[in-house]
Amino acid sequence: MILKKLIRRKRTVESAKPDLIIVGLGNPEPHYARTRHNAGWWLVDLLAEKHGIEVGRAHSTTRLGIGAIGERTVVLAKPRTHVNGSGAAVRYLLARFRTTQERLLVVYDETALPPGKLRLRPRGSAAGHNGIKSIIETLGNQDFARLRIGVGRPPPSGDMVGWVLGEMSAQDRELVDDAIVRATNSILYLLEEGVDRAMNKVN
């Protein structure tokens, strides 16, 4: 009886229109897994682990999982398009779930913030991030929520591409991991109260 109820609840969740689609930006190949550019994937992975959501359904543009955080239905997504092509994954997700960008949250690395700092915003420019640039070009506007995870700037003589595609020091990774835990704890608040109120808790 309990098993039947769980299966029925799972089917109900999976057939519902999601309250939020959380897209973590990153590059799909294994050798990128620990690089700064994959910080968005780290948050999606932790959300999936905490809430028992399997992120494994393959589409040409994305891997995704459908489940519940609290009483809210969410989609967790990890694009397979590389960071620079993230717009294609977002286009697919919005069409697949017949929803709009008002239910979209994009999570990604931010070099303008120190390691471990979080910034939640309801909209904004790409600010040099090619993944966000791709999504803005796809949607035709900047009006979608985003959660930026600080990964720090490269040294003055450093190369930005090499920096975001490089791995962090153990100290910086610890700061970022702590921030991601804080971020996952705030997702339910975002779902219940909206972006504007959640900003006071996250930022």
Coordinates of C-alpha atoms in Angstrom, one line a residue:
M1 CA 0.0 0.0 0.0
I2 CA 2.8 2.4 0.9
L3 CA 4.7 1.6 -2.3
K4 CA 1.5 2.2 -4.4
K5 CA 1.1 5.6 -2.7
L6 CA 4.7 6.5 -3.4
I7 CA 4.4 5.5 -7.1
R8 CA 1.1 7.4 -7.4
R9 CA 2.7 10.5 -5.8
K10 CA 5.7 10.3 -8.1
R11 CA 3.4 10.1 -11.2
T12 CA 1.4 13.1 -10.0
V13 CA 4.6 15.1 -9.5
E14 CA 6.0 14.2 -12.9
S15 CA 2.8 15.1 -14.7
A16 CA 2.4 18.5 -13.0
K17 CA 3.6 21.7 -14.5
P18 CA 6.8 22.6 -12.6
D19 CA 6.8 25.5 -10.1
L20 CA 10.5 26.1 -11.0
I21 CA 13.0 24.8 -13.6
I22 CA 16.5 25.0 -12.1
V23 CA 19.1 25.0 -14.8
G24 CA 22.7 24.6 -13.6
L25 CA 25.3 25.6 -16.3
G26 CA 28.3 23.5 -17.0
N27 CA 30.2 21.5 -19.5
P28 CA 29.3 17.8 -19.9
E29 CA 32.6 16.0 -20.3
P30 CA 34.0 14.3 -17.2
H31 CA 37.3 16.3 -17.3
Y32 CA 35.3 19.5 -16.7
A33 CA 33.5 18.2 -13.7
R34 CA 35.6 20.0 -11.0
T35 CA 36.2 23.2 -13.0
R36 CA 34.9 26.6 -12.0
H37 CA 32.6 26.7 -15.0
N38 CA 30.6 23.7 -13.6
A39 CA 29.6 25.4 -10.3
G40 CA 26.0 25.4 -11.5
W41 CA 26.1 21.6 -11.9
W42 CA 27.4 21.3 -8.4
L43 CA 24.3 23.0 -7.0
V44 CA 21.9 20.8 -9.1
D45 CA 23.7 17.7 -8.0
L46 CA 23.3 18.6 -4.3
L47 CA 19.7 19.5 -4.7
A48 CA 19.1 16.1 -6.5
E49 CA 20.9 14.3 -3.6
K50 CA 19.0 16.1 -0.9
H51 CA 15.6 15.7 -2.4
G52 CA 15.9 12.3 -4.0
I53 CA 15.5 13.5 -7.6
E54 CA 17.2 11.4 -10.3
V55 CA 18.8 13.6 -12.9
G56 CA 19.2 11.2 -15.8
R57 CA 16.6 11.5 -18.5
A58 CA 18.6 12.3 -21.6
H59 CA 17.7 14.7 -24.4
S60 CA 20.1 16.0 -27.0
T61 CA 20.3 19.3 -25.1
T62 CA 20.0 18.4 -21.5
R63 CA 19.8 15.8 -18.7
L64 CA 16.9 16.4 -16.3
G65 CA 15.0 15.1 -13.4
I66 CA 11.5 15.9 -12.1
G67 CA 10.6 15.8 -8.4
A68 CA 9.5 17.7 -5.3
I69 CA 11.1 20.2 -3.0
G70 CA 8.7 20.6 -0.1
E71 CA 5.3 20.7 -1.7
R72 CA 6.5 22.2 -4.9
T73 CA 7.3 20.5 -8.2
V74 CA 10.7 21.3 -9.7
V75 CA 12.7 20.3 -12.7
L76 CA 16.5 20.0 -12.2
A77 CA 18.4 20.3 -15.4
K78 CA 22.1 20.0 -16.5
P79 CA 22.6 21.1 -20.2
R80 CA 24.6 18.9 -22.4
T81 CA 25.3 21.7 -24.9
H82 CA 28.4 23.2 -23.2
V83 CA 28.1 26.5 -21.4
N84 CA 28.2 28.6 -24.6
G85 CA 25.2 26.8 -26.0
S86 CA 23.0 26.9 -22.9
G87 CA 20.2 28.7 -24.7
A88 CA 19.3 25.6 -26.6
A89 CA 18.7 23.6 -23.4
V90 CA 16.6 26.4 -21.9
R91 CA 14.5 26.6 -25.1
Y92 CA 13.9 22.8 -25.0
L93 CA 12.9 22.9 -21.3
L94 CA 10.4 25.7 -21.6
A95 CA 8.8 24.0 -24.6
R96 CA 8.9 20.5 -23.0
F97 CA 7.1 21.7 -19.9
R98 CA 4.9 24.3 -21.7
T99 CA 5.9 27.0 -19.3
T100 CA 7.5 30.5 -19.4
Q101 CA 10.7 32.0 -18.2
E102 CA 9.0 33.3 -15.1
R103 CA 9.4 29.8 -13.7
L104 CA 13.1 29.6 -14.7
L105 CA 16.2 29.9 -12.4
V106 CA 19.6 29.7 -13.9
V107 CA 22.6 28.9 -11.7
Y108 CA 26.2 29.6 -12.8
D109 CA 29.7 30.6 -11.9
E110 CA 30.6 34.3 -11.4
T111 CA 34.2 35.5 -11.6
A112 CA 33.2 39.0 -10.4
L113 CA 32.3 37.6 -6.9
P114 CA 34.8 36.2 -4.4
P115 CA 34.7 32.4 -3.8
G116 CA 31.7 31.4 -1.8
K117 CA 29.7 34.6 -2.3
L118 CA 26.1 34.2 -3.7
R119 CA 24.0 36.7 -5.6
L120 CA 20.3 36.1 -6.5
R121 CA 18.7 38.5 -9.0
P122 CA 15.4 38.5 -10.9
R123 CA 17.1 39.7 -14.1
G124 CA 20.3 41.2 -15.5
S125 CA 22.8 41.3 -18.3
A126 CA 25.2 38.6 -19.3
A127 CA 28.2 40.5 -17.8
G128 CA 30.6 38.6 -20.0
H129 CA 29.2 35.1 -19.2
N130 CA 28.8 33.3 -22.5
G131 CA 26.2 30.8 -21.1
I132 CA 23.9 33.7 -19.9
K133 CA 24.6 35.5 -23.2
S134 CA 23.3 32.4 -25.1
I135 CA 20.1 32.2 -22.9
I136 CA 19.5 35.9 -23.4
E137 CA 19.8 35.6 -27.2
T138 CA 17.5 32.6 -27.2
L139 CA 14.8 34.2 -25.0
G140 CA 15.2 37.7 -26.6
N141 CA 15.4 39.4 -23.2
Q142 CA 17.2 39.4 -19.8
D143 CA 14.1 38.8 -17.6
F144 CA 14.8 35.5 -15.9
A145 CA 16.0 34.8 -12.4
R146 CA 19.6 33.8 -11.9
L147 CA 21.8 32.7 -9.0
R148 CA 25.4 33.4 -9.3
I149 CA 28.1 31.5 -7.4
G150 CA 31.3 33.4 -6.8
V151 CA 34.4 31.6 -8.0
G152 CA 36.8 34.6 -7.8
R153 CA 38.9 36.4 -10.4
P154 CA 42.1 35.1 -12.1
P155 CA 45.3 36.9 -11.2
P156 CA 46.1 40.1 -13.3
S157 CA 48.3 38.1 -15.7
G158 CA 45.9 35.2 -15.9
D159 CA 43.7 34.0 -18.7
M160 CA 40.0 34.1 -18.1
V161 CA 39.2 31.0 -20.2
G162 CA 41.9 29.0 -18.5
W163 CA 40.6 30.3 -15.1
V164 CA 37.0 29.2 -15.5
L165 CA 38.1 25.9 -17.1
G166 CA 40.5 25.3 -14.3
E167 CA 40.1 23.7 -10.9
M168 CA 39.9 25.6 -7.6
S169 CA 42.3 25.4 -4.7
A170 CA 41.1 23.3 -1.8
Q171 CA 40.4 26.4 0.2
D172 CA 38.3 28.1 -2.5
R173 CA 36.4 24.9 -3.2
E174 CA 35.5 24.6 0.5
L175 CA 34.1 28.2 0.4
V176 CA 32.1 27.4 -2.7
D177 CA 30.8 24.1 -1.3
D178 CA 29.6 25.9 1.8
A179 CA 27.9 28.5 -0.3
I180 CA 26.1 25.8 -2.4
V181 CA 24.8 24.2 0.8
R182 CA 23.4 27.6 1.8
A183 CA 21.9 28.1 -1.6
T184 CA 20.1 24.7 -1.6
N185 CA 18.7 25.5 1.8
S186 CA 17.3 28.7 0.4
I187 CA 15.6 27.2 -2.7
L188 CA 12.4 26.3 -0.7
Y189 CA 12.2 29.9 0.5
L190 CA 12.5 31.0 -3.1
L191 CA 9.7 28.6 -4.2
E192 CA 7.4 29.8 -1.4
E193 CA 8.2 33.6 -1.3
G194 CA 9.5 34.5 -4.8
V195 CA 12.8 35.9 -5.9
D196 CA 12.4 39.4 -4.5
R197 CA 12.0 38.2 -0.9
A198 CA 14.5 35.3 -1.3
M199 CA 17.2 37.8 -2.3
N200 CA 17.2 39.1 1.3
K201 CA 18.0 35.6 2.5
V202 CA 20.5 34.5 -0.1
N203 CA 22.5 37.6 -0.9

